[in-house]
Every structure is written in structure tokens, then in C-alpha cells.
Short mmCIF file of C-alpha atoms and ligand atoms in Angstrom, two decimals:
data_model
loop_
_atom_site.label_atom_id
_atom_site.label_comp_id
_atom_site.label_asym_id
_atom_site.label_seq_id
_atom_site.Cartn_x
_atom_site.Cartn_y
_atom_site.Cartn_z
CA MET A 1 -64.19 -75.09 -1.36
CA THR A 2 -67.32 -74.85 0.70
CA ASP A 3 -69.02 -71.58 1.43
CA LYS A 4 -68.03 -70.82 5.00
CA LYS A 5 -70.22 -67.80 5.63
CA ILE A 6 -71.37 -67.76 9.22
CA THR A 7 -74.86 -66.91 10.24
CA GLN A 8 -75.69 -65.12 13.45
CA GLY A 9 -77.43 -68.27 14.68
CA GLU A 10 -74.35 -70.43 14.33
CA TRP A 11 -72.30 -67.89 16.23
CA SER A 12 -74.64 -67.63 19.18
CA ASN A 13 -75.06 -71.41 19.42
CA ARG A 14 -71.39 -71.66 20.09
CA GLU A 15 -71.69 -69.46 23.21
CA SER A 16 -72.62 -72.47 25.23
CA GLY A 17 -70.04 -74.67 23.48
CA ALA A 18 -67.66 -76.93 25.34
CA ASN A 19 -64.52 -75.41 23.95
CA SER A 20 -64.13 -72.75 26.59
CA SER A 21 -60.62 -72.62 28.02
CA VAL A 22 -58.31 -69.70 27.25
CA PHE A 23 -56.48 -71.81 24.71
CA GLY A 24 -59.46 -73.78 23.53
CA GLY A 25 -58.53 -76.69 25.76
CA ALA A 26 -55.48 -77.31 23.62
CA ARG A 27 -52.71 -76.69 26.08
CA LYS A 28 -50.92 -79.72 27.35
CA PRO A 29 -48.62 -79.46 30.36
CA GLY A 30 -45.06 -78.80 29.34
CA ASN A 31 -45.74 -78.55 25.63
CA SER A 32 -42.99 -76.64 23.90
CA GLY A 33 -43.44 -76.74 20.13
CA ARG A 34 -41.95 -74.63 17.41
CA LEU A 35 -42.68 -71.10 16.26
CA VAL A 36 -44.45 -71.08 12.91
CA ALA A 37 -44.81 -67.63 11.30
CA VAL A 38 -47.41 -66.98 8.63
CA SER A 39 -47.27 -63.79 6.56
CA ASN A 40 -48.25 -62.82 3.04
CA ARG A 41 -44.66 -62.01 2.03
CA THR A 42 -41.84 -63.99 3.62
CA PRO A 43 -38.10 -63.26 3.92
CA LEU A 44 -37.50 -65.59 0.97
CA ASP A 45 -38.30 -62.35 -0.82
CA ALA A 46 -35.13 -60.27 -1.00
CA ASP A 47 -37.23 -57.16 -0.24
CA ALA A 48 -38.67 -58.55 2.97
CA ARG A 49 -35.46 -60.16 4.22
CA ALA A 50 -33.92 -56.98 5.63
CA GLY A 51 -37.22 -55.84 7.17
CA GLY A 52 -37.95 -55.63 10.88
CA LEU A 53 -40.35 -58.55 10.91
CA ALA A 54 -37.71 -60.91 9.49
CA VAL A 55 -35.17 -59.74 12.05
CA ALA A 56 -37.66 -60.12 14.90
CA LEU A 57 -38.79 -63.60 14.07
CA TRP A 58 -35.76 -65.17 12.40
CA ASP A 59 -33.82 -66.12 15.54
CA ALA A 60 -36.89 -67.26 17.44
CA ILE A 61 -37.96 -69.48 14.53
CA ALA A 62 -34.44 -70.83 14.04
CA ARG A 63 -34.04 -71.58 17.77
CA SER A 64 -37.29 -73.53 17.87
CA GLN A 65 -36.49 -75.19 14.52
CA GLY A 66 -39.70 -73.70 13.29
CA LEU A 67 -40.83 -72.56 9.90
CA TRP A 68 -42.25 -69.69 7.87
CA ILE A 69 -45.32 -70.03 5.69
CA GLY A 70 -46.53 -67.53 3.10
CA TRP A 71 -47.02 -66.58 -0.51
CA SER A 72 -44.08 -67.43 -2.78
CA GLY A 73 -44.45 -64.09 -4.56
CA GLU A 74 -45.11 -66.08 -7.75
CA ILE A 75 -48.30 -65.93 -9.78
CA ASN A 76 -49.07 -69.20 -11.44
CA SER A 77 -51.68 -69.43 -14.15
CA SER A 78 -53.49 -72.48 -12.83
CA GLU A 79 -52.38 -74.02 -9.54
CA ASN A 80 -51.36 -73.45 -5.92
CA ARG A 81 -47.91 -74.99 -6.31
CA VAL A 82 -46.14 -75.34 -2.95
CA ARG A 83 -42.39 -75.08 -2.56
CA THR A 84 -40.48 -76.01 0.60
CA GLU A 85 -36.91 -75.01 1.19
CA ASN A 86 -34.39 -74.28 3.90
CA SER A 87 -32.70 -70.90 3.84
CA ASP A 88 -30.02 -70.06 6.43
CA GLY A 89 -31.41 -72.52 8.97
CA ILE A 90 -35.10 -71.69 8.52
CA ASP A 91 -37.61 -73.92 6.81
CA PHE A 92 -40.05 -72.26 4.45
CA ALA A 93 -43.28 -73.52 2.89
CA VAL A 94 -44.47 -71.05 0.29
CA MET A 95 -47.37 -71.27 -2.10
CA ASP A 96 -47.97 -69.71 -5.51
CA LEU A 97 -51.24 -67.89 -6.14
CA THR A 98 -53.20 -68.27 -9.33
CA GLN A 99 -53.84 -65.15 -11.37
CA ASP A 100 -57.47 -64.99 -10.17
CA GLN A 101 -56.43 -65.44 -6.54
CA HIS A 102 -53.78 -62.73 -6.78
CA LYS A 103 -56.38 -60.35 -8.17
CA GLY A 104 -59.28 -61.26 -5.88
CA TYR A 105 -57.52 -61.94 -2.57
CA TYR A 106 -54.58 -59.55 -2.80
CA LEU A 107 -55.39 -56.65 -5.13
CA ASP A 108 -59.17 -56.43 -4.83
CA TYR A 109 -59.82 -57.45 -1.22
CA ALA A 110 -56.67 -56.98 0.90
CA ASN A 111 -55.46 -53.85 -0.91
CA SER A 112 -58.70 -52.29 -2.12
CA VAL A 113 -61.08 -53.11 0.75
CA LEU A 114 -59.21 -53.92 3.96
CA TRP A 115 -56.32 -51.46 3.60
CA PRO A 116 -58.43 -48.32 2.93
CA LEU A 117 -61.16 -49.43 5.38
CA PHE A 118 -58.72 -49.98 8.22
CA HIS A 119 -57.04 -46.65 7.43
CA ASN A 120 -60.34 -44.80 7.69
CA ARG A 121 -60.65 -44.15 3.95
CA LEU A 122 -64.17 -45.35 3.27
CA ASP A 123 -64.20 -43.06 0.24
CA LEU A 124 -61.52 -45.23 -1.38
CA VAL A 125 -62.94 -48.65 -0.48
CA ARG A 126 -64.23 -50.70 -3.40
CA PHE A 127 -66.44 -53.27 -1.68
CA ASN A 128 -66.45 -56.43 -3.66
CA ASN A 129 -68.29 -59.59 -2.59
CA ARG A 130 -66.72 -61.62 -5.34
CA ALA A 131 -63.22 -60.66 -4.20
CA PHE A 132 -64.19 -61.69 -0.67
CA LYS A 133 -64.99 -65.18 -1.94
CA THR A 134 -61.46 -65.38 -3.31
CA TYR A 135 -60.10 -63.99 -0.02
CA ARG A 136 -61.90 -66.86 1.72
CA GLU A 137 -60.57 -69.37 -0.78
CA VAL A 138 -56.95 -68.24 -0.32
CA ASN A 139 -57.25 -68.21 3.49
CA ASP A 140 -58.66 -71.70 3.28
CA ALA A 141 -55.77 -72.85 1.08
CA PHE A 142 -53.24 -71.41 3.55
CA ALA A 143 -55.08 -73.11 6.43
CA ASP A 144 -54.55 -76.39 4.55
CA LEU A 145 -50.87 -75.57 4.13
CA ILE A 146 -50.56 -74.92 7.88
CA LYS A 147 -52.31 -78.20 8.67
CA ILE A 148 -49.80 -80.07 6.52
CA HIS A 149 -46.65 -78.36 7.76
CA ALA A 150 -47.35 -77.35 11.36
CA LYS A 151 -47.73 -79.67 14.33
CA LYS A 152 -50.36 -79.42 17.01
CA ASP A 153 -47.92 -78.28 19.72
CA ASP A 154 -46.46 -75.49 17.53
CA PHE A 155 -47.28 -71.85 18.14
CA VAL A 156 -48.65 -70.50 14.86
CA TRP A 157 -48.21 -66.72 14.64
CA VAL A 158 -50.19 -65.15 11.80
CA HIS A 159 -49.37 -61.63 10.57
CA ASP A 160 -51.68 -59.00 9.23
CA TYR A 161 -54.91 -58.34 7.43
CA HIS A 162 -54.29 -60.77 4.57
CA PHE A 163 -55.09 -63.73 6.82
CA MET A 164 -57.92 -62.72 9.13
CA LEU A 165 -59.91 -65.92 8.49
CA LEU A 166 -57.16 -68.49 9.09
CA ALA A 167 -57.95 -69.43 12.68
CA LYS A 168 -61.59 -70.05 11.89
CA TYR A 169 -60.75 -72.43 9.08
CA LEU A 170 -58.19 -74.24 11.21
CA ARG A 171 -60.60 -74.59 14.14
CA GLY A 172 -63.24 -75.78 11.68
CA ALA A 173 -60.84 -78.57 10.77
CA SER A 174 -60.46 -79.49 14.48
CA TRP A 175 -57.10 -77.75 14.87
CA ASP A 176 -56.73 -77.15 18.60
CA GLY A 177 -53.13 -75.89 18.60
CA ARG A 178 -52.14 -72.40 19.70
CA LEU A 179 -52.86 -69.59 17.24
CA GLY A 180 -51.80 -65.94 17.52
CA PHE A 181 -52.52 -62.98 15.24
CA PHE A 182 -50.82 -59.60 15.04
CA LEU A 183 -52.40 -56.74 13.11
CA HIS A 184 -49.75 -54.35 11.74
CA ILE A 185 -52.28 -51.74 10.61
CA PRO A 186 -54.88 -49.91 12.75
CA PHE A 187 -58.13 -51.58 13.78
CA PRO A 188 -60.89 -49.13 12.77
CA ALA A 189 -63.61 -47.69 14.96
CA PRO A 190 -66.64 -50.06 14.99
CA GLU A 191 -68.74 -47.48 13.10
CA VAL A 192 -66.26 -47.59 10.22
CA PHE A 193 -65.70 -51.35 10.34
CA ARG A 194 -69.45 -52.01 10.14
CA ALA A 195 -69.51 -50.39 6.70
CA CYS A 196 -67.83 -53.53 5.42
CA PRO A 197 -70.43 -56.11 4.36
CA GLN A 198 -68.21 -58.89 5.74
CA HIS A 199 -67.44 -57.25 9.10
CA ARG A 200 -69.11 -59.95 11.22
CA GLU A 201 -67.45 -62.81 9.42
CA LEU A 202 -64.02 -61.16 9.64
CA ALA A 203 -64.32 -60.30 13.34
CA GLU A 204 -65.84 -63.62 14.29
CA ALA A 205 -62.96 -65.38 12.55
CA LEU A 206 -60.47 -63.31 14.53
CA CYS A 207 -62.10 -64.53 17.74
CA HIS A 208 -60.88 -68.06 16.94
CA PHE A 209 -57.29 -67.03 17.60
CA ASP A 210 -55.97 -67.45 21.14
CA ILE A 211 -54.09 -64.15 21.19
CA LEU A 212 -54.71 -61.01 19.17
CA GLY A 213 -51.99 -58.35 19.21
CA PHE A 214 -52.62 -54.72 18.24
CA GLN A 215 -50.23 -51.81 17.74
CA SER A 216 -51.97 -49.21 19.90
CA LYS A 217 -54.29 -48.95 22.88
CA LYS A 218 -56.79 -47.29 20.56
CA ASP A 219 -56.84 -50.38 18.32
CA VAL A 220 -57.40 -52.61 21.35
CA LYS A 221 -60.26 -50.37 22.47
CA ASN A 222 -61.83 -50.37 19.00
CA PHE A 223 -61.70 -54.15 18.75
CA ILE A 224 -63.07 -54.76 22.24
CA ARG A 225 -65.84 -52.24 21.76
CA TYR A 226 -66.76 -53.96 18.50
CA VAL A 227 -67.02 -57.45 20.05
CA GLU A 228 -68.94 -56.07 23.03
CA GLU A 229 -71.45 -54.32 20.81
CA GLU A 230 -71.71 -56.88 18.06
CA PHE A 231 -71.19 -60.25 19.78
CA LYS A 232 -72.00 -59.41 23.42
CA GLY A 233 -68.36 -60.06 24.28
CA LYS A 234 -67.21 -59.38 27.85
CA ARG A 235 -63.87 -58.22 29.14
CA VAL A 236 -63.21 -60.64 32.01
CA MET A 237 -59.70 -59.57 32.97
CA ASP A 238 -57.35 -56.85 31.85
CA GLU A 239 -56.43 -58.62 28.60
CA HIS A 240 -59.01 -61.40 28.48
CA VAL A 241 -62.20 -61.15 26.48
CA ARG A 242 -64.89 -63.78 26.64
CA VAL A 243 -66.74 -64.09 23.35
CA GLY A 244 -68.60 -66.83 21.53
CA GLY A 245 -67.87 -69.41 24.23
CA ARG A 246 -64.12 -68.83 24.11
CA THR A 247 -61.74 -66.58 26.00
CA LEU A 248 -59.07 -64.81 24.01
CA ILE A 249 -56.23 -62.53 24.93
CA VAL A 250 -56.41 -59.09 23.35
CA ARG A 251 -53.03 -57.47 23.81
CA HIS A 252 -51.57 -54.03 23.28
CA CYS A 253 -48.28 -54.86 21.68
CA PRO A 254 -46.56 -51.95 19.89
CA ILE A 255 -43.94 -53.08 17.38
CA GLY A 256 -40.40 -51.81 17.85
CA LEU A 257 -37.23 -51.92 15.83
CA ASN A 258 -33.72 -53.17 16.25
CA ALA A 259 -32.79 -49.78 17.69
CA GLN A 260 -29.17 -50.57 18.56
CA ASP A 261 -28.55 -51.85 15.08
CA MET A 262 -30.03 -48.75 13.44
CA ALA A 263 -27.97 -46.50 15.76
CA TYR A 264 -24.81 -48.41 14.83
CA THR A 265 -25.62 -48.46 11.08
CA ALA A 266 -25.95 -44.67 11.13
CA THR A 267 -22.29 -44.37 12.19
CA LEU A 268 -20.85 -46.68 9.53
CA PRO A 269 -19.03 -45.46 6.37
CA PRO A 270 -21.94 -46.00 3.89
CA ALA A 271 -24.22 -43.84 6.07
CA LYS A 272 -21.51 -41.21 6.54
CA LYS A 273 -20.87 -41.09 2.82
CA THR A 274 -24.57 -40.51 2.12
CA GLY A 275 -24.68 -37.84 4.84
CA ALA A 276 -21.69 -36.04 3.31
CA ARG A 277 -23.37 -35.96 -0.12
CA ILE A 278 -26.50 -34.40 1.37
CA ARG A 279 -24.50 -31.82 3.29
CA GLN A 280 -22.73 -30.81 0.16
CA ALA A 281 -25.99 -30.41 -1.74
CA LEU A 282 -27.65 -28.44 1.07
CA GLY A 283 -24.81 -26.01 1.70
CA LYS A 284 -25.71 -23.91 4.74
CA ARG A 285 -29.35 -24.97 4.73
CA ARG A 286 -30.86 -27.48 7.14
CA LEU A 287 -32.80 -30.56 6.10
CA ILE A 288 -36.46 -31.24 6.84
CA LEU A 289 -37.13 -34.85 5.91
CA GLY A 290 -40.10 -37.09 5.12
CA VAL A 291 -39.68 -40.83 4.40
CA ASP A 292 -42.66 -43.00 3.54
CA ARG A 293 -43.94 -45.57 1.15
CA LEU A 294 -46.05 -43.65 -1.35
CA ASP A 295 -49.46 -44.31 0.16
CA TYR A 296 -52.58 -42.23 0.74
CA SER A 297 -52.49 -43.10 4.44
CA LYS A 298 -49.21 -41.20 4.89
CA GLY A 299 -50.68 -37.69 4.55
CA LEU A 300 -48.26 -36.50 1.88
CA PRO A 301 -50.44 -33.83 0.17
CA GLN A 302 -51.27 -32.28 3.55
CA ARG A 303 -47.56 -32.38 4.44
CA PHE A 304 -46.56 -30.63 1.21
CA GLU A 305 -49.24 -28.00 1.84
CA ALA A 306 -47.88 -27.43 5.35
CA VAL A 307 -44.35 -26.98 4.05
CA GLY A 308 -45.67 -24.52 1.43
CA GLN A 309 -47.47 -22.58 4.18
CA MET A 310 -44.31 -22.52 6.24
CA PHE A 311 -42.35 -20.93 3.37
CA ARG A 312 -45.17 -18.45 2.81
CA LYS A 313 -45.66 -17.46 6.44
CA PHE A 314 -42.01 -17.50 7.53
CA PRO A 315 -39.98 -16.02 4.64
CA HIS A 316 -36.75 -16.27 6.65
CA ALA A 317 -37.11 -20.08 6.55
CA ARG A 318 -36.53 -19.90 2.78
CA GLU A 319 -32.90 -19.05 3.39
CA ASN A 320 -32.37 -21.72 6.00
CA VAL A 321 -34.05 -24.96 5.05
CA SER A 322 -34.94 -27.45 2.33
CA PHE A 323 -37.58 -30.14 2.49
CA THR A 324 -36.84 -33.59 1.04
CA GLN A 325 -39.53 -36.23 0.71
CA ILE A 326 -38.55 -39.80 -0.12
CA ALA A 327 -41.58 -41.82 -1.21
CA PRO A 328 -41.12 -44.76 -3.56
CA PRO A 329 -44.39 -46.01 -5.11
CA SER A 330 -45.50 -49.29 -3.54
CA ARG A 331 -48.59 -50.38 -5.49
CA LYS A 332 -48.12 -48.89 -8.92
CA SER A 333 -51.00 -50.72 -10.56
CA VAL A 334 -53.68 -49.29 -8.24
CA LYS A 335 -55.39 -46.14 -9.55
CA GLU A 336 -55.45 -44.33 -6.19
CA TYR A 337 -51.68 -44.52 -6.11
CA SER A 338 -51.16 -43.03 -9.55
CA ASP A 339 -53.69 -40.30 -8.64
CA LEU A 340 -51.67 -39.55 -5.51
CA ARG A 341 -48.47 -39.42 -7.52
CA HIS A 342 -50.02 -36.85 -9.88
CA GLN A 343 -51.33 -34.81 -6.99
CA LEU A 344 -47.89 -34.68 -5.39
CA ASP A 345 -46.17 -33.84 -8.67
CA GLY A 346 -48.60 -30.90 -9.01
CA LEU A 347 -48.12 -29.66 -5.44
CA CYS A 348 -44.38 -29.96 -5.63
CA GLY A 349 -44.30 -28.05 -8.91
CA ARG A 350 -46.54 -25.30 -7.51
CA ILE A 351 -44.54 -24.81 -4.30
CA ASN A 352 -41.20 -24.87 -6.13
CA GLY A 353 -42.65 -22.50 -8.71
CA ASP A 354 -43.75 -20.09 -5.96
CA PHE A 355 -40.59 -20.07 -3.85
CA ALA A 356 -37.56 -21.46 -5.72
CA GLU A 357 -34.46 -19.29 -6.17
CA LEU A 358 -31.76 -19.71 -8.79
CA ASP A 359 -29.67 -21.61 -6.26
CA TRP A 360 -32.42 -23.23 -4.14
CA THR A 361 -35.14 -25.86 -4.59
CA PRO A 362 -37.64 -25.69 -1.67
CA ILE A 363 -39.06 -29.22 -2.07
CA ARG A 364 -37.16 -32.22 -3.37
CA TYR A 365 -39.29 -35.24 -3.95
CA HIS A 366 -37.59 -38.59 -4.66
CA THR A 367 -39.53 -41.62 -5.78
CA ARG A 368 -36.54 -43.94 -5.76
CA SER A 369 -35.95 -46.32 -2.90
CA TYR A 370 -32.88 -46.18 -0.66
CA GLU A 371 -30.88 -48.91 1.03
CA ARG A 372 -31.12 -49.17 4.79
CA GLU A 373 -27.52 -47.89 5.21
CA GLU A 374 -28.23 -44.86 3.04
CA LEU A 375 -31.49 -44.17 4.87
CA ALA A 376 -29.61 -44.24 8.19
CA GLY A 377 -27.24 -41.57 6.84
CA ILE A 378 -30.13 -39.45 5.54
CA TYR A 379 -31.96 -39.66 8.90
CA ARG A 380 -28.82 -38.61 10.77
CA GLU A 381 -28.33 -35.59 8.53
CA ALA A 382 -31.91 -34.33 9.00
CA HIS A 383 -32.63 -31.52 11.42
CA VAL A 384 -36.35 -32.22 11.45
CA ALA A 385 -38.31 -35.36 10.52
CA LEU A 386 -41.85 -34.67 9.37
CA ILE A 387 -43.83 -37.89 9.90
CA THR A 388 -47.46 -36.97 9.49
CA PRO A 389 -49.65 -39.93 8.44
CA LEU A 390 -53.44 -39.55 8.56
CA ALA A 391 -53.61 -43.12 9.91
CA ASP A 392 -50.80 -45.56 10.63
CA GLY A 393 -50.57 -48.77 12.67
CA MET A 394 -47.23 -47.78 14.16
CA ASN A 395 -44.79 -46.02 11.76
CA LEU A 396 -41.31 -47.42 12.11
CA VAL A 397 -39.70 -44.52 10.23
CA ALA A 398 -40.32 -42.32 13.31
CA LYS A 399 -38.40 -44.81 15.46
CA GLU A 400 -35.63 -45.26 12.88
CA PHE A 401 -35.13 -41.49 12.69
CA VAL A 402 -34.65 -41.26 16.46
CA ALA A 403 -32.31 -44.26 16.55
CA ALA A 404 -30.08 -42.80 13.82
CA GLN A 405 -29.48 -39.43 15.55
CA ASP A 406 -26.22 -38.11 16.93
CA SER A 407 -26.87 -37.85 20.69
CA GLU A 408 -24.77 -34.64 20.85
CA ASP A 409 -26.74 -32.86 18.13
CA PRO A 410 -30.03 -34.68 17.62
CA GLY A 411 -32.76 -33.75 15.17
CA VAL A 412 -36.39 -33.07 16.14
CA LEU A 413 -39.25 -35.46 15.41
CA ILE A 414 -42.61 -34.01 14.35
CA LEU A 415 -45.15 -36.82 14.57
CA SER A 416 -48.82 -37.16 13.68
CA GLN A 417 -51.23 -37.86 16.51
CA PHE A 418 -52.70 -40.53 14.20
CA ALA A 419 -49.57 -42.71 14.05
CA GLY A 420 -49.62 -45.61 16.55
CA ALA A 421 -46.10 -44.44 17.48
CA ALA A 422 -47.55 -41.24 19.00
CA GLU A 423 -48.82 -43.23 22.02
CA GLN A 424 -45.25 -44.17 22.91
CA MET A 425 -43.25 -41.21 21.55
CA LYS A 426 -44.75 -38.45 23.63
CA GLU A 427 -41.58 -36.32 23.60
CA ALA A 428 -41.94 -35.76 19.86
CA LEU A 429 -43.76 -32.61 18.71
CA ILE A 430 -47.20 -34.12 18.18
CA VAL A 431 -49.38 -32.56 15.45
CA ASN A 432 -52.71 -32.92 13.72
CA PRO A 433 -51.70 -33.45 10.08
CA HIS A 434 -54.98 -31.97 8.81
CA ASP A 435 -54.15 -28.65 10.49
CA THR A 436 -51.59 -27.48 7.95
CA GLU A 437 -51.11 -24.11 9.65
CA ALA A 438 -50.27 -25.75 12.99
CA VAL A 439 -47.86 -28.11 11.23
CA ALA A 440 -46.17 -25.11 9.54
CA ASN A 441 -45.80 -23.42 12.95
CA THR A 442 -44.46 -26.62 14.50
CA ILE A 443 -41.77 -26.93 11.83
CA VAL A 444 -40.56 -23.47 12.78
CA GLN A 445 -40.70 -24.41 16.48
CA ALA A 446 -38.53 -27.45 15.70
CA LEU A 447 -36.05 -25.37 13.71
CA ASP A 448 -35.76 -22.86 16.55
CA MET A 449 -35.48 -25.43 19.34
CA SER A 450 -32.45 -25.06 21.62
CA LEU A 451 -29.80 -27.76 21.65
CA GLU A 452 -30.61 -28.48 25.29
CA GLU A 453 -34.29 -29.14 24.58
CA ARG A 454 -33.46 -31.22 21.53
CA LYS A 455 -31.13 -33.38 23.62
CA THR A 456 -33.67 -33.82 26.43
CA ARG A 457 -36.47 -34.82 24.08
CA TRP A 458 -34.22 -37.11 22.05
CA LYS A 459 -32.85 -38.91 25.14
CA ALA A 460 -36.35 -39.73 26.37
CA LEU A 461 -37.38 -40.94 22.89
CA TRP A 462 -34.23 -43.04 22.51
CA ASP A 463 -34.67 -44.67 25.94
CA GLY A 464 -38.22 -45.62 24.97
CA ILE A 465 -37.43 -47.16 21.59
CA ASN A 466 -34.32 -48.87 22.93
CA GLN A 467 -36.24 -50.50 25.80
CA GLN A 468 -39.29 -51.39 23.77
CA ASP A 469 -37.39 -52.69 20.77
CA ILE A 470 -38.21 -55.48 18.34
CA ASN A 471 -37.24 -58.28 20.73
CA TRP A 472 -39.30 -56.70 23.50
CA TRP A 473 -42.26 -56.71 21.08
CA ARG A 474 -41.83 -60.38 20.19
CA LYS A 475 -41.54 -61.40 23.83
CA ARG A 476 -44.51 -59.27 24.80
CA PHE A 477 -46.69 -60.92 22.19
CA MET A 478 -45.63 -64.39 23.35
CA GLU A 479 -45.76 -63.49 27.07
CA GLY A 480 -49.20 -64.80 27.96
CA ASP A 481 -48.43 -67.92 26.08
CA VAL A 482 -45.14 -68.44 27.91
CA VAL A 483 -46.62 -67.52 31.28
CA ASP A 484 -49.50 -69.87 30.73
CA MET A 485 -47.16 -72.65 29.69
CA GLN A 486 -45.14 -72.11 32.86
CA LYS A 487 -48.25 -72.26 35.03
CA GLU A 488 -49.26 -75.48 33.37
CA LYS A 489 -45.79 -76.91 33.88
CA MET A 490 -45.96 -76.03 37.59
CA ARG A 491 -49.37 -77.63 37.90
CA ALA A 492 -48.17 -80.81 36.19
P1 ADQ B 1 -45.57 -49.66 6.43
O1 ADQ B 1 -46.82 -48.98 6.08
O2 ADQ B 1 -44.73 -50.15 5.33
O3 ADQ B 1 -45.81 -50.91 7.43
P2 ADQ B 1 -43.58 -48.13 8.18
O4 ADQ B 1 -43.67 -48.68 9.54
O5 ADQ B 1 -43.54 -46.65 8.13
O6 ADQ B 1 -44.78 -48.52 7.26
O7 ADQ B 1 -42.27 -48.64 7.41
C1 ADQ B 1 -41.84 -49.94 7.42
C2 ADQ B 1 -40.41 -50.01 6.87
O8 ADQ B 1 -40.33 -49.54 5.53
C3 ADQ B 1 -39.42 -49.18 7.67
O9 ADQ B 1 -38.40 -50.03 8.14
C4 ADQ B 1 -38.88 -48.16 6.71
O10 ADQ B 1 -37.48 -47.94 6.82
C5 ADQ B 1 -39.18 -48.73 5.36
N1 ADQ B 1 -39.47 -47.60 4.48
C6 ADQ B 1 -40.52 -46.76 4.56
N2 ADQ B 1 -40.40 -45.82 3.61
C7 ADQ B 1 -39.28 -46.07 2.94
C8 ADQ B 1 -38.60 -45.44 1.85
N3 ADQ B 1 -39.10 -44.34 1.29
N4 ADQ B 1 -37.43 -45.98 1.39
C9 ADQ B 1 -36.94 -47.07 1.96
N5 ADQ B 1 -37.51 -47.70 3.00
C10 ADQ B 1 -38.66 -47.21 3.47
C11 ADQ B 1 -46.89 -51.51 8.21
C12 ADQ B 1 -47.82 -50.53 8.93
C13 ADQ B 1 -47.00 -49.63 9.85
C14 ADQ B 1 -46.20 -50.49 10.82
C15 ADQ B 1 -45.40 -51.54 10.08
C16 ADQ B 1 -44.73 -52.53 11.05
O11 ADQ B 1 -48.53 -49.75 7.98
O12 ADQ B 1 -47.86 -48.76 10.57
O13 ADQ B 1 -45.30 -49.65 11.53
O14 ADQ B 1 -46.24 -52.30 9.22
O15 ADQ B 1 -45.66 -53.14 11.89
#
């Protein structure tokens, strides 16, 4: 593959380029096309199949007879073997990665540079120019796969930080079809992003998409400020940014969940059975719950410290509550994750050592994963959910917890100000996860909250997540595209 590094000169030359319509001049009156999703993992993976993204996109892809493109999940020693198959009415085109690509693109660049950088953890970033070359190579290979399997009137919707360069490579190969990108994780402040040696190349590549969707208003602001400062971009309308001779839509588009389905699942027998088991184990005590993937962005050590402080400062709480944290390890091979695991084991041991009674364990910490039905039952049984990430694109657990509650006796959500969800879920008790004393006080406030206040807060939260659910999110992302298509149809 050719080295596609972009120099500042090349970028500014394009400012006077001819390709200047909102959709790069690609839109033809009345074009319909299919929906083509591109994501690192696809629902061909059993693990991803039940996830929100699969649910959100499945019907829309099936209706448009579209397809899903991504990594097969297989590591092949020498070649990018491509497999196509139809599963339940959806076509898939998935590609193996070679061992070197898996290491460079996925482990060393996506997971060890982009993930910590975008979650504000510069201290954990391992910048790696060699891995970036492999990241380029894999993006280029997926661009080729898209060119083979997608058609020019399709809408290609790319997901997440694994594929930030795709649009640039497609445009470079004269692809003028519609391209959208949704970032599931936060977009960092420009000052943090600039620490990355490849920041200009990554951001410039993003500007080749037609629509960029971000989880929070803060992410939108960060991105726009970056292109204004770095590329002399200009906001020309509410959502339109003119940069490098093109106009792109930059949209605030918070992801939701299938709220009705989660609410229903929480009332089914498997959820009830799980709830009954927890009740039996807790006896008269109430449950404070944390549910996360084991990740340093989720603020687990600070959360454990806050719970410890709560037991220290409010001795009466020791008789009334137990804290359960569910956090299955997600990236076992990465050192930072095993360090975190050790840190949590230590904290848990210390707090239990300090406060446990013969018949009571203050902190229970489970590293096993639970089925969706079981999780629904666990959420419904919890009196307080403690969701305190240090940085999080959205955090769907917060929304799932609310959806699973009994409207007559709902639990209380304590939510970090640094979760994207905090912009929407204002009726939660919002906390700064670094302020462990304030979090400890807020737990007690939640435990003492009257039924009336719990119901009022819950109702407002439920209305929000039910209205702005997963289908709302998908439609919102596609909105400009649809609106624009309609305008073009009317003009035709
Ligand atoms: P994640 O970081 O994985 O996703 P999150 O949104 O909290 O974070 O969870 C996604 C899903 O994983 C939820 O449906 C949840 O039920 C499930 N999950 C989390 N912990 C679990 C556990 N312990 N056991 C079983 N299931 C668990 C990224 C971004 C988020 C963004 C999502 C969606 O980091 O900020 O909300 O994408 O855009």
C-alpha cells in the first residue's frame, strides 16, 4: 500500500477544490440506495448480536437489503481472507486480519493509542508510529472491501474509532457516494487530541465523511473547535461545518437503547428468578449496584473508595446496604487491565477487611459476565445504581438501569458528570467521580430519598430514554440525509 500521509500543503490546496457540495456533489435526485454498516465487530459474532447496535441497524439494513462489513473476528497467519454470507436476511462481508494487522491496528493503535487518548488518559497512551502504519493499512483494506461490495448510491455508515481513515481512502479512490461516521466514544478536547502525532491525519480523514455523529454536545464542540483552530474550518449553519473545500454535517446524536424491550425483559421469569436469588442473599439489606466492562475509563477504584468512605462515615449504612460490582474483564491481554484488576482486588479486600461482619460482605465484586435477562433482573432489584465513569461516550448501563425499574418503587441513579448520558439524564443524582466524599454523601442521599421523589425523578428519566430510544438515534443520524434526499426529489 502507498503511504497516504497528508501534508499541510495538500490539505490547504483542496480548500479551493471543486468538490464543494454538502455531499461532495454525489447526490442524485431520488437516489435511494441501501444501508451499509461498517464496524470492527459485526453481529456475526454471537457476542455482538444481542447488542444495541445490532438491534438498531438490523431492521434498517434488512429493509434496504443492505449489508454489514467488518472484521470476521478471525486472525489468519498470512492473508486478508474475505467471507460473504447471509444471516437471517442480512448480507455480511467480513475479512480476517493477519496476526501483524491484529496487533498493530487493533491492539497497539485502536486499543493502546486511540482508546486511552479519547478517554483523556494520556498517561496510558503508548504512541506508536509503526502501529499507525498498520492502522492505515487495515483501513485501506476495508476501504477496498467497501468498494467491492457497496454501490455508489448506498449510504455507508461507519462505526467508531477503528475506522477513522476510511472516508479519505474511499474519496481518494474517487468514491463519491454518501458516507457517515458515528463515534461511540468521546471526542477529546483539542489540547489532548494534539498530543497524538497523527492528529491532523486522523481529523482530516474524518472531514471526508458527509455526516459525523457524536454522542454529546461536548464532543461536537471539541471537534468543531479542533477543525476551526487547526484547519480554519467555519461553522456555516447550526450543524454544517465548512472545511477543506467541503461542507460536512456535524451532528449531536446521543445513542439510546431499546427501552421498551429492556422494561419488558425485566418483568419476565428469568429476570424475576435472578431478582429473587439476590433478595435472598441480601436479606433485609438494600443493593447498591455497579455494572461495567472492566476498563480504566469506568472509574472503578474511585467508586470503591467512595463506597468505603460511605461505610466509614455513615456506620448505620453498614446494617442496611451491600455494594455489588459486576465487571467482566474485556481486554485481558493488555497490561493496564491486569493492573486495574489487581488494584480492585486490593481495594475490595481492604474494604471488606475493614467493615465485614460474620454475616455481611460490604463489597461483592463479580468478574463473570451476565446474560441480558439476568442483568435486567439485577437492575430491577437494585436500590441505587452507581455509574461513575471518569470518561464515557454515553454509558448505556445508566439507561438500562432506568428502563428495568418498577415504576411503583424505582431505584435511584447516581451518574457521573463525565458520562455522555449526563447531558440527557439530568434527573439522576449527578456527581464528580473524583470527589469520593461527595459520592459517599450522594449514596446516602439516594438511600434516604422518599418514594415520591424517586418516582418523580424516575418518570422524567424514563420518558427521556423512551422517547430518545435506539430507533430515534438511528433516524436522527440519518435525518439530514433523508431531508436532503427529499429536497432533491422535490427539486427534480
Ligand atoms: P461500552 O464502553 O462497552 O461501549 P456501555 O455503554 O456502558 O459501554 O455498555 C454497552 C453494553 O454492554 C450495555 O448494553 C451493557 O448492558 C453491556 N455491559 C456493560 N457491562 C456489562 C457487564 N458487566 N455484564 C454484561 N453486560 C455488560 C461504547 C462506549 C459507550 C457507549 C456505547 C454505545 O464506550 O460510552 O455508550 O459504546 O455507543
